Amino acid sequence: MTIYSQHAARGKTQILATYQGPDGVVSKTVTSLAEPRLAVPVVDALNRISAFATVPVSIHDRRERRVGRYPRTHLAALTDPAARAALLGGAHSLWYEYVCLRLHQALVDLESAVSVLPDTVSRAIRSELEAEKHGLQAGLAEFSGTSSKGDPETERCWEFGHPFVKYDDGLDTLSDKTREQLDRRESGLTSEEREKAVAALRVLVTAHSQGGDEWASLDDPSCRLFTEPYDSDGFYLTIEAPEPDGDETSWEIEVSRWAPDDPEEEPGNHTSATGHTVVGCTLPVSPTAEEIAHLLKSVDEKPLLLAEWAETPAGTALSGTAMVVTERYDL
């Protein structure tokens, strides 16, 4: 719906909102800040909020070989803090709930960035979110034929299929590839199984956002985290959620190591290698996002901790954690 940017003007930094108006593209000043560094997190959070709010109502839900629409209930969270809890409580679909989670994170980030700014700036940001929400709702009402002549006009134009937003959030949340991947994963699931898959997704994505680990990646947002920190001597960590429709119901934590395919090559200097699991922890209960984030932070701060964990005997907890090794594997 809107793309945000910052612009230097008269010794201050302006936050600009750029959007499609009835007569073309318009740029409008949202607020001004004394220093550019204060504007950076605000602009970043606003761009994510706009994208996560707009894209789900701008594309078709094509799951199960049908053409449907995604909910619009998430729009309430833009202006109502009490409605934000609902962003973490749905089970519509893996992709939609993934977007809602990322929207919730963006709103929290904006609140944190604005908390250190003057009240006049806070009010301007709140007014901007009101305008964004109103523009989307007005466009949706007109698109669905539910608008009336008495509805207030909006200067921001919305068009189905053409979201005017900044897409990239670093995780490809809004890409067709991610949506199709998650749609395939939930294909054939019962409503109960989908709820379990959504719950696991929230744990993994929240842990990833809290982990402070530049080496961690969400290989599949709904089921797997992978981290291989620099200087880990070839060791890496995987955290995998159970398949919602499978026999395995436990989370798995594994420490593995790359082994050169050519035995004469030294570890770290190999041209090709195969990963081998060294120790595995089958968890008796589902972990919290905080527990997983702790693992990520630990190996980020001390990469060779993975080598230490790889020496852990079966029946013993990984050092600094409550996660017990349930299986050792010979290389």
Tab-separated table of N, CA and C in Angstrom, residues 20 33 38 42 45 47 68 70 91 97 103 119 131 138-140 147 204 210 219 242 251 297:
chain	number	residue	atom	x	y	z
A	20	GLN	N	0.187	5.293	-4.163
A	20	GLN	CA	-0.576	5.590	-5.368
A	20	GLN	C	-1.803	6.408	-4.988
A	33	LEU	N	12.556	13.897	12.231
A	33	LEU	CA	13.367	13.515	13.380
A	33	LEU	C	14.695	14.270	13.347
A	38	LEU	N	17.677	7.691	14.195
A	38	LEU	CA	16.372	7.472	14.830
A	38	LEU	C	15.320	7.067	13.814
A	42	VAL	N	12.390	3.047	12.427
A	42	VAL	CA	10.988	3.398	12.185
A	42	VAL	C	10.613	3.109	10.735
A	45	ALA	N	10.455	-0.710	10.140
A	45	ALA	CA	9.245	-1.327	10.706
A	45	ALA	C	8.004	-0.932	9.912
A	47	ASN	N	7.782	-0.148	6.725
A	47	ASN	CA	7.766	-0.864	5.446
A	47	ASN	C	7.316	-2.305	5.624
A	68	GLY	N	-9.535	-18.670	-3.436
A	68	GLY	CA	-10.221	-18.034	-2.320
A	68	GLY	C	-9.537	-16.732	-1.949
A	70	TYR	N	-7.690	-14.514	1.350
A	70	TYR	CA	-7.141	-14.552	2.698
A	70	TYR	C	-7.942	-13.621	3.605
A	91	ALA	N	-5.293	-20.049	12.887
A	91	ALA	CA	-4.822	-21.278	12.240
A	91	ALA	C	-5.401	-21.374	10.836
A	97	GLU	N	-0.635	-17.388	8.635
A	97	GLU	CA	-0.233	-17.242	10.032
A	97	GLU	C	1.234	-16.843	10.149
A	103	LEU	N	3.987	-9.748	10.980
A	103	LEU	CA	3.343	-8.455	11.200
A	103	LEU	C	3.395	-8.090	12.675
A	119	ASP	N	6.489	12.728	21.847
A	119	ASP	CA	5.068	12.399	21.701
A	119	ASP	C	4.513	12.863	20.357
A	131	ALA	N	-4.137	6.033	8.561
A	131	ALA	CA	-4.330	6.321	7.135
A	131	ALA	C	-4.087	5.080	6.291
A	138	ALA	N	-10.901	0.950	2.630
A	138	ALA	CA	-11.717	1.605	1.613
A	138	ALA	C	-11.568	0.913	0.267
A	139	GLY	N	-10.336	0.542	-0.078
A	139	GLY	CA	-10.106	-0.166	-1.332
A	139	GLY	C	-10.774	-1.522	-1.355
A	140	LEU	N	-10.711	-2.234	-0.238
A	140	LEU	CA	-11.342	-3.546	-0.154
A	140	LEU	C	-12.864	-3.443	-0.234
A	147	SER	N	-18.977	-0.765	-0.392
A	147	SER	CA	-18.831	0.645	-0.035
A	147	SER	C	-20.127	1.395	-0.360
A	204	LEU	N	9.557	-21.696	15.829
A	204	LEU	CA	10.781	-21.587	15.045
A	204	LEU	C	11.049	-20.151	14.591
A	210	GLN	N	14.693	-13.998	17.710
A	210	GLN	CA	15.274	-13.671	19.010
A	210	GLN	C	16.714	-14.153	19.157
A	219	ASP	N	15.536	-22.875	6.899
A	219	ASP	CA	15.527	-23.624	5.642
A	219	ASP	C	14.110	-23.873	5.160
A	242	PRO	N	8.430	-31.754	14.426
A	242	PRO	CA	7.865	-33.007	13.885
A	242	PRO	C	6.925	-32.753	12.730
A	251	TRP	N	10.199	-33.141	18.791
A	251	TRP	CA	11.192	-32.245	18.213
A	251	TRP	C	12.570	-32.912	18.278
A	297	LYS	N	21.883	-18.434	20.376
A	297	LYS	CA	22.777	-17.424	20.941
A	297	LYS	C	24.053	-18.069	21.481
